[in-house]
Short mmCIF file of C-alpha atoms in Angstrom, two decimals:
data_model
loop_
_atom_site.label_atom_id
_atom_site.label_comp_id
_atom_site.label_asym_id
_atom_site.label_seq_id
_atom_site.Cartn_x
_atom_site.Cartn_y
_atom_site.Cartn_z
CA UNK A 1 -7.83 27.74 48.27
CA UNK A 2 -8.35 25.56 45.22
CA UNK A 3 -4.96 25.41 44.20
CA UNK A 4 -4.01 24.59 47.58
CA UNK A 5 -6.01 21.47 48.20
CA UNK A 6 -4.80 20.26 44.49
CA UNK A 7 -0.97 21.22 45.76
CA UNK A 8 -1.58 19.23 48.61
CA UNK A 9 -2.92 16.05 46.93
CA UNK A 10 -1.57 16.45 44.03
CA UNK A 11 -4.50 16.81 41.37
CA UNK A 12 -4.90 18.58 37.71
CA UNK A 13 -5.89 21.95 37.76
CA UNK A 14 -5.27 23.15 33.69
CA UNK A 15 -8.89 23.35 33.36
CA UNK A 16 -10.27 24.59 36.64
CA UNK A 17 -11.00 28.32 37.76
CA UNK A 18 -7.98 29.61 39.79
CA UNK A 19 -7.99 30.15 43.32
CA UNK A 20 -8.28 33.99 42.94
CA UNK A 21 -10.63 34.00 40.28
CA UNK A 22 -12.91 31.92 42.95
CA UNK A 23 -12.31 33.75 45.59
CA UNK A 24 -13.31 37.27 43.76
CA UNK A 25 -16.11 35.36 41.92
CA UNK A 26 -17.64 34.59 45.98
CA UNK A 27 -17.12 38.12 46.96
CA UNK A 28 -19.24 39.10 44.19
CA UNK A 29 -22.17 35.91 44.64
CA UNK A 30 -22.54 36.50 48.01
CA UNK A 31 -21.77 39.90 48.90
CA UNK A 32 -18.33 39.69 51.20
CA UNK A 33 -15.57 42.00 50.86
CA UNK A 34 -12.14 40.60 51.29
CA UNK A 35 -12.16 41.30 55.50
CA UNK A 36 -15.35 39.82 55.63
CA UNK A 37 -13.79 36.89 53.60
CA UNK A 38 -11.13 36.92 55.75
CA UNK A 39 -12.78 36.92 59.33
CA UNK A 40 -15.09 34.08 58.00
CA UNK A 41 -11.87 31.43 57.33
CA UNK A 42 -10.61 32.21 60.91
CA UNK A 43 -13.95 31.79 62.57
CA UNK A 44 -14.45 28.28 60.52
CA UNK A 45 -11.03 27.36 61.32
CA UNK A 46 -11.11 28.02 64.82
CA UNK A 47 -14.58 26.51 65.05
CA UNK A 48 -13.10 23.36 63.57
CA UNK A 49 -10.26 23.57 65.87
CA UNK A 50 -11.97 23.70 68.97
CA UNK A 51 -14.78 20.76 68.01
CA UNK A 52 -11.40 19.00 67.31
CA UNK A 53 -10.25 19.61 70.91
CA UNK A 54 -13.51 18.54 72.38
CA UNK A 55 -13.81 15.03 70.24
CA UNK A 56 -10.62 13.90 71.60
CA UNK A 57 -10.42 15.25 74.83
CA UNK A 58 -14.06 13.40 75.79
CA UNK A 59 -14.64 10.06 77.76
CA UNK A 60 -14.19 7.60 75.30
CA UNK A 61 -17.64 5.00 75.74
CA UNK A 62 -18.69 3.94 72.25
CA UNK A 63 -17.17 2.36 68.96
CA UNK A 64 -18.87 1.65 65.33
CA UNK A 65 -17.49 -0.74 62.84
CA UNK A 66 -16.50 0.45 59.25
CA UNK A 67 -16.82 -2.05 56.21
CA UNK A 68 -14.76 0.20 53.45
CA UNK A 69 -11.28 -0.16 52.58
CA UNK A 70 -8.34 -2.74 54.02
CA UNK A 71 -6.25 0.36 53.28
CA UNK A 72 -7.67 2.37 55.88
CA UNK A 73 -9.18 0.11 58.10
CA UNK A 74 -4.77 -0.56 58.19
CA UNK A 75 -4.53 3.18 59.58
CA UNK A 76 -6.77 2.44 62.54
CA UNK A 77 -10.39 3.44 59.89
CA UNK A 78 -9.55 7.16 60.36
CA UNK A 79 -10.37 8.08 57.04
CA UNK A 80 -12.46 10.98 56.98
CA UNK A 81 -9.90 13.00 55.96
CA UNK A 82 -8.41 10.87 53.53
CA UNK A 83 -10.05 11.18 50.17
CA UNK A 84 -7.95 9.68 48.43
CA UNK A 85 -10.32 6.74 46.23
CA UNK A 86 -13.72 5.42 46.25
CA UNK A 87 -14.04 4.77 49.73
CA UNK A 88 -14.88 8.66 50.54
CA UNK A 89 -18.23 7.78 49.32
CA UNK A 90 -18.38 6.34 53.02
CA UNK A 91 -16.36 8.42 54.96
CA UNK A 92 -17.12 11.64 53.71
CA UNK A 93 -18.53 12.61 50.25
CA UNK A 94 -16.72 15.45 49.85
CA UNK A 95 -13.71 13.55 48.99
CA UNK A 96 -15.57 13.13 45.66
CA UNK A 97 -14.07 16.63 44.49
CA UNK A 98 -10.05 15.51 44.97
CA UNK A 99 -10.84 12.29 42.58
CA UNK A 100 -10.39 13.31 39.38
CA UNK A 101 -11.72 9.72 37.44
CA UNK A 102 -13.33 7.33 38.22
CA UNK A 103 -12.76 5.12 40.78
CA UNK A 104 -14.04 1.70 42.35
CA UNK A 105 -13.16 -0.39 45.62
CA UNK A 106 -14.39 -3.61 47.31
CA UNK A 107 -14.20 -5.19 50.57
CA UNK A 108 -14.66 -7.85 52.92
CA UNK A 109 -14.27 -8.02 56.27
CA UNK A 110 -14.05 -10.93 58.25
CA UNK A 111 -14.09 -11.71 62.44
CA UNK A 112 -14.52 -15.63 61.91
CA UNK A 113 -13.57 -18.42 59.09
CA UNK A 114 -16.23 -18.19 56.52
CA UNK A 115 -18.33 -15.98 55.63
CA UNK A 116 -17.51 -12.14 55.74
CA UNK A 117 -19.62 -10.19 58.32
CA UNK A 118 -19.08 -6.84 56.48
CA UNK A 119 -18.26 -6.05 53.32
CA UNK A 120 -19.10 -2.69 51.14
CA UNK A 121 -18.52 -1.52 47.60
CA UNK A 122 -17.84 1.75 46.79
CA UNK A 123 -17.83 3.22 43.20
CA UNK A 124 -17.82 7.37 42.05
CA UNK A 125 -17.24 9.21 38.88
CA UNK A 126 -15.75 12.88 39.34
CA UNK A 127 -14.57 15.48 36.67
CA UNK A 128 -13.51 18.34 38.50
CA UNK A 129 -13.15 21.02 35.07
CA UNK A 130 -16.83 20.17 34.98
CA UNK A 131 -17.33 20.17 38.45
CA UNK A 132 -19.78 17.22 38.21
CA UNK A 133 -20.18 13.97 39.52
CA UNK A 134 -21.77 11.35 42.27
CA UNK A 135 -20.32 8.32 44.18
CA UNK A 136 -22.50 5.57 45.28
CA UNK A 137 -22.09 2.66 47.52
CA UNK A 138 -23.47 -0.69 49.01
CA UNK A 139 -22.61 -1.69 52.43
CA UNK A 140 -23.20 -4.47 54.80
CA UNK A 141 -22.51 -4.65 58.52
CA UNK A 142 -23.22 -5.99 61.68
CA UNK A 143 -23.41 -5.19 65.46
CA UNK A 144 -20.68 -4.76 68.00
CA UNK A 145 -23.13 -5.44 70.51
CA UNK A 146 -24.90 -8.31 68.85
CA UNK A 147 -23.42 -9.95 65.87
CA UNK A 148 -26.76 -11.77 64.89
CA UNK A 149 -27.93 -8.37 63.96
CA UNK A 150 -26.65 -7.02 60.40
CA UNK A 151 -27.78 -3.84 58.14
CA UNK A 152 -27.38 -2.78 55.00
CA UNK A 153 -26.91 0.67 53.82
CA UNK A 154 -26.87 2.23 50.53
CA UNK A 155 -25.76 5.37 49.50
CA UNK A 156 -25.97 7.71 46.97
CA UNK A 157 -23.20 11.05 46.95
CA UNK A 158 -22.67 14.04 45.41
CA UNK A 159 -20.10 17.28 46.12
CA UNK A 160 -20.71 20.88 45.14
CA UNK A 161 -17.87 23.62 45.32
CA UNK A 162 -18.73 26.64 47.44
CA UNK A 163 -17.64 30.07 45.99
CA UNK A 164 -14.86 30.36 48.50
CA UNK A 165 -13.25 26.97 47.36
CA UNK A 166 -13.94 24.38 50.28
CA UNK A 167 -16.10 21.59 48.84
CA UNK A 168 -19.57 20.32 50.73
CA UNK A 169 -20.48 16.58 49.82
CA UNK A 170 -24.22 15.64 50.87
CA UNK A 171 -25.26 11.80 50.55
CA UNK A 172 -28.57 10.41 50.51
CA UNK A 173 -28.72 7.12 52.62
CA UNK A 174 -30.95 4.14 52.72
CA UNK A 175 -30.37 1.89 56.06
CA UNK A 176 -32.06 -2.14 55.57
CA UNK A 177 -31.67 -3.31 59.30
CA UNK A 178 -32.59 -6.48 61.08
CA UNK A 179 -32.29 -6.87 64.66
CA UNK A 180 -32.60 -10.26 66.67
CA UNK A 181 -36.59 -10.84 67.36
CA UNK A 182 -37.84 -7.94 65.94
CA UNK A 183 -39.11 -6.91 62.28
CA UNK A 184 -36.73 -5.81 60.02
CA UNK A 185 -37.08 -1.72 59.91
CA UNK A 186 -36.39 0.98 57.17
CA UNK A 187 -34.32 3.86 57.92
CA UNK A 188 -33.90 7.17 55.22
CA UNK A 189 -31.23 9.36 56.52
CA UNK A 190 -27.88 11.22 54.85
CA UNK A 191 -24.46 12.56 55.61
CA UNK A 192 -22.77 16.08 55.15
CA UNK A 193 -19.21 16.27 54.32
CA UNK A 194 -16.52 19.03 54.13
CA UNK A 195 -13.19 19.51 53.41
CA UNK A 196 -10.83 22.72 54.86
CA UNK A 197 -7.04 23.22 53.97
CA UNK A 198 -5.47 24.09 57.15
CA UNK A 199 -1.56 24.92 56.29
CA UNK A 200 -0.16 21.37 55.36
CA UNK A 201 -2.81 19.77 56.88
CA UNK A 202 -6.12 18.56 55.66
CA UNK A 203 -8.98 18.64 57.65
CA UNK A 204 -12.15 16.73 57.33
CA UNK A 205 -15.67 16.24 58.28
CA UNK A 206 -18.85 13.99 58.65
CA UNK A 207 -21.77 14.51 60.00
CA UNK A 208 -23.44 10.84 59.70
CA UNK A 209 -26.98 9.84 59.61
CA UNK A 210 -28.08 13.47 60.44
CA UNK A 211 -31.70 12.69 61.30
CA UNK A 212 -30.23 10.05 64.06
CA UNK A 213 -32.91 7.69 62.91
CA UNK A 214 -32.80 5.18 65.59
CA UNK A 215 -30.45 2.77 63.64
CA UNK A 216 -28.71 0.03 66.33
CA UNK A 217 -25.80 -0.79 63.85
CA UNK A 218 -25.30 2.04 62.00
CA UNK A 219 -25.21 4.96 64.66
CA UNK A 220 -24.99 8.77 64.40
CA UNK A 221 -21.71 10.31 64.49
CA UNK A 222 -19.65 13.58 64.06
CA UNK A 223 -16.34 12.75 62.77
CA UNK A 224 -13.66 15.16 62.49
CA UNK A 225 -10.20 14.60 61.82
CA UNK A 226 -7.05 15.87 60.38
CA UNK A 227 -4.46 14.17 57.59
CA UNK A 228 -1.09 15.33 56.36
CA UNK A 229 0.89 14.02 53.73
CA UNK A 230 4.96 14.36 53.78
CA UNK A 231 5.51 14.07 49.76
CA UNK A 232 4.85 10.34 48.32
CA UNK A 233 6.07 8.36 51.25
CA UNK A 234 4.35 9.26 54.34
CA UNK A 235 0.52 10.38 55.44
CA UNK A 236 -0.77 10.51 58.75
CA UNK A 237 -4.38 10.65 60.12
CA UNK A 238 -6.10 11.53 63.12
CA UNK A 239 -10.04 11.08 63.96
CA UNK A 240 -11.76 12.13 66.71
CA UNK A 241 -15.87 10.90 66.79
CA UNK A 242 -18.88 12.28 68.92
CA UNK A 243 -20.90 8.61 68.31
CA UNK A 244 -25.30 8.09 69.39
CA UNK A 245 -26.96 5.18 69.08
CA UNK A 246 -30.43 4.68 69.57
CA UNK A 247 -30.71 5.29 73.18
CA UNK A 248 -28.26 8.11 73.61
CA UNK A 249 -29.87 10.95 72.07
CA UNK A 250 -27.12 13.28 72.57
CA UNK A 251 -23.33 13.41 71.31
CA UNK A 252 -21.82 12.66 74.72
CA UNK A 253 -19.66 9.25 73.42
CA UNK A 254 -16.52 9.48 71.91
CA UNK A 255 -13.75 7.41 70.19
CA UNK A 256 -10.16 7.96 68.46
CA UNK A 257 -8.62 6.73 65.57
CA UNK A 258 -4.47 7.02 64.88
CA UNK A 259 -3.20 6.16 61.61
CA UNK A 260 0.12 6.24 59.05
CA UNK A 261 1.08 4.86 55.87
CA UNK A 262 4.65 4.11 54.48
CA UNK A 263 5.07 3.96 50.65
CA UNK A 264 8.73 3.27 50.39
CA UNK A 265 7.81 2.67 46.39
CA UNK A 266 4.73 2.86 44.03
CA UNK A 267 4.26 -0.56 44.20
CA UNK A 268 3.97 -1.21 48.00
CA UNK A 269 2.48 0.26 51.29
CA UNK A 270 2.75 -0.32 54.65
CA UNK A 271 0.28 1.06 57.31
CA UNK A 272 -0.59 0.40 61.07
CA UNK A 273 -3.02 2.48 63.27
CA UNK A 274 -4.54 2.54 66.95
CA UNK A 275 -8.33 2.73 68.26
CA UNK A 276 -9.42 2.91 71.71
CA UNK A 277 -13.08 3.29 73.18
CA UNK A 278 -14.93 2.16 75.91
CA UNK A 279 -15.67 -1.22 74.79
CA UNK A 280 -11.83 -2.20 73.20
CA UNK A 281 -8.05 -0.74 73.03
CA UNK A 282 -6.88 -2.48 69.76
CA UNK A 283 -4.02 -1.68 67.14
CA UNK A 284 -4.56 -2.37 63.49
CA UNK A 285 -1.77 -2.69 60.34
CA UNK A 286 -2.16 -3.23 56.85
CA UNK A 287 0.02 -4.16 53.62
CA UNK A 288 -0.95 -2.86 50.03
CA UNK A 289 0.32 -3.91 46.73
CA UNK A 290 0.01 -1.91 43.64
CA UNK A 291 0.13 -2.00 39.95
CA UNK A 292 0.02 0.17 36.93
CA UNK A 293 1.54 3.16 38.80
CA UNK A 294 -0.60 2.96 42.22
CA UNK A 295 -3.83 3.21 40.50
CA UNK A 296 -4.80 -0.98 40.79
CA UNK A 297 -3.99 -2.10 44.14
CA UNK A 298 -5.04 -5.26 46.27
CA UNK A 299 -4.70 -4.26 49.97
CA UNK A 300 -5.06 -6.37 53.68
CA UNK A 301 -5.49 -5.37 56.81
CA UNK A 302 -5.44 -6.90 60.67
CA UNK A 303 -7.08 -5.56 63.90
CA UNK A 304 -5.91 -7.15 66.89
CA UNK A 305 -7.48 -6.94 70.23
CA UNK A 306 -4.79 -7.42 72.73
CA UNK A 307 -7.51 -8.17 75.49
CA UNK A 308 -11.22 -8.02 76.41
CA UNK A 309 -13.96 -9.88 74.16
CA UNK A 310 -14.00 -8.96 70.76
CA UNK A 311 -12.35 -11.23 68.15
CA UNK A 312 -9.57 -10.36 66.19
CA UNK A 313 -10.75 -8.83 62.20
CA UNK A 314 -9.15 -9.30 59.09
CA UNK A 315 -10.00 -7.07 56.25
CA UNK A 316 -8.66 -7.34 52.17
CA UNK A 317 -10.24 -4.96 49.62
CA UNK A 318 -9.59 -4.36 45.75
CA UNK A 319 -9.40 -1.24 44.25
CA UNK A 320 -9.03 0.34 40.67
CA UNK A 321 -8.49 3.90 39.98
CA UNK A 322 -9.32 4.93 36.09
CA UNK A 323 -7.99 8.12 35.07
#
């Protein structure tokens, strides 16, 4: 299962345990025999599958602003399962184990001229033949609902392997939040990340701020979506998100998010994306430029909202890959 995900995304694996050797080294750990093994990948998958089915399929009410990556905020912000550079640290910390090096993004965000209302920075260190590592990141954002209100969250991520190969990231999370006439309040809360192969598909998910602390800005969520890359040229992602804020106390609000990228070259991308939810039905498309083989890159990013109330957002972000 190893091998697979470093097939799929295209990692080095001289120096890590095989697939097989992982596999037989789990039987042994936890006591499974190869059925047992067997019966537990179909039950996760199909668990997976159907909380899939449900995400989409319910009324969509809610929405929650990101503040990590013009690249993905391009393909609509599904990027839970897209792992592919520092931003994972946000979306979901097990991305941690497909980055090899160390890696580093920045962004702004911006609904107005002047003054960004989010931005986030996002910086982790992996070495997968020692299996060892963290991610941590800064991030600043403000209300939907009220865009006096703003937060700021910082993060702190780390991945382990499980014996059968799919990784499990876990991130500590400190929320800062201030809310029109009211005290600014302290939240401690964390995610929990995983990653599943799933044919030629990858499949992601998040479970964010876990506790549901009661955060206005930064709300609870379950996001679970699905990416799949066609060589160098083409990947596609799909998010569906269960989403509570502080006075829903149960996942019964949902939202989508559609997205592609086209890398006709090493140098350039192209990507465009879709989000709808109770409160807007917008489209979003980004344009990336890259140097020293992919791994510097300044990217840009547009969300336009067709109709209803919210303004248009414009998003650029910097990132640096170190091998």
């Amino acid at each position: 299962m190893s091998r697979h995900f470093n097939r799929f995304w295209g990692t080095q694996t001289d120096s890590l345990i095989t697939g097989n050797d992982r596999i037989a080294w789990g039987n042994r750990a936890i006591g499974l025999a190869n059925k047992d093994l067997y019966y537990y990948t179909i039950t996760m998958k199909s668990t997976i599958w159907t909380l899939f089915v449900i995400i989409v399929f319910t009324p969509l009410i809610s929405q929650a602003l990101e503040p990590a990556g013009a690249r993905i905020q391009g393909m609509g912000g599904a990027g839970v399962a897209l792992p592919e550079d520092a931003t994972t640290v946000w979306y979901n910390p097990a991305g941690l184990y497909f980055n090899n090096r160390i890696a580093v993004d920045a962004t702004l965000g911006f609904s107005d001229i002047g003054l960004p209302a989010l931005w986030g920075i996002s910086y982790l260190k992996y070495e997968q033949a020692n299996l060892r590592g963290a991610g941590f990141g800064v991030y600043r954002l403000t209300s939907p609902f009220q865009p006096d209100a703003d937060a700021v969250a910082t993060l702190l991520s780390t991945v382990y392997l499980t014996p059968i190969g799919i990784p499990v990231g876990v991130t500590f999370k400190y929320i800062n939040e201030k809310w029109p006439d009211e005290e600014r309040k302290h939240y401690f809360t964390g995610d929990v990340g995983a990653f599943v192969p799933w044919g030629k598909f990858l499949v992601g998910l998040n479970l964010q701020n876990v506790t549901n602390p009661g955060s206005q800005i930064i709300p609870s969520r379950i996001n679970l979506g699905v990416s799949y890359r066609l060589g160098q040229m083409i990947t596609g992602s799909l998010q569906g998100s269960f989403v509570s804020w502080d006075e829903v106390e149960d996942f019964d609000q949902a939202e989508y998010r559609l997205g592609a990228e086209f890398r006709p070259s090493s140098g350039i991308a192209i990507q465009a994306g879709r989000v709808q939810n109770a409160y807007d039905d917008y489209w979003t498309g980004g344009l990336g430029l890259f140097t020293n083989g992919g791994l510097a890159g300044l990217s840009a990013a547009y969300h336009w909202f067709p109709s209803g109330n919210s303004d248009d957002r414009f998003y650029v972000s910097y990132r640096y890959l170190l091998k």
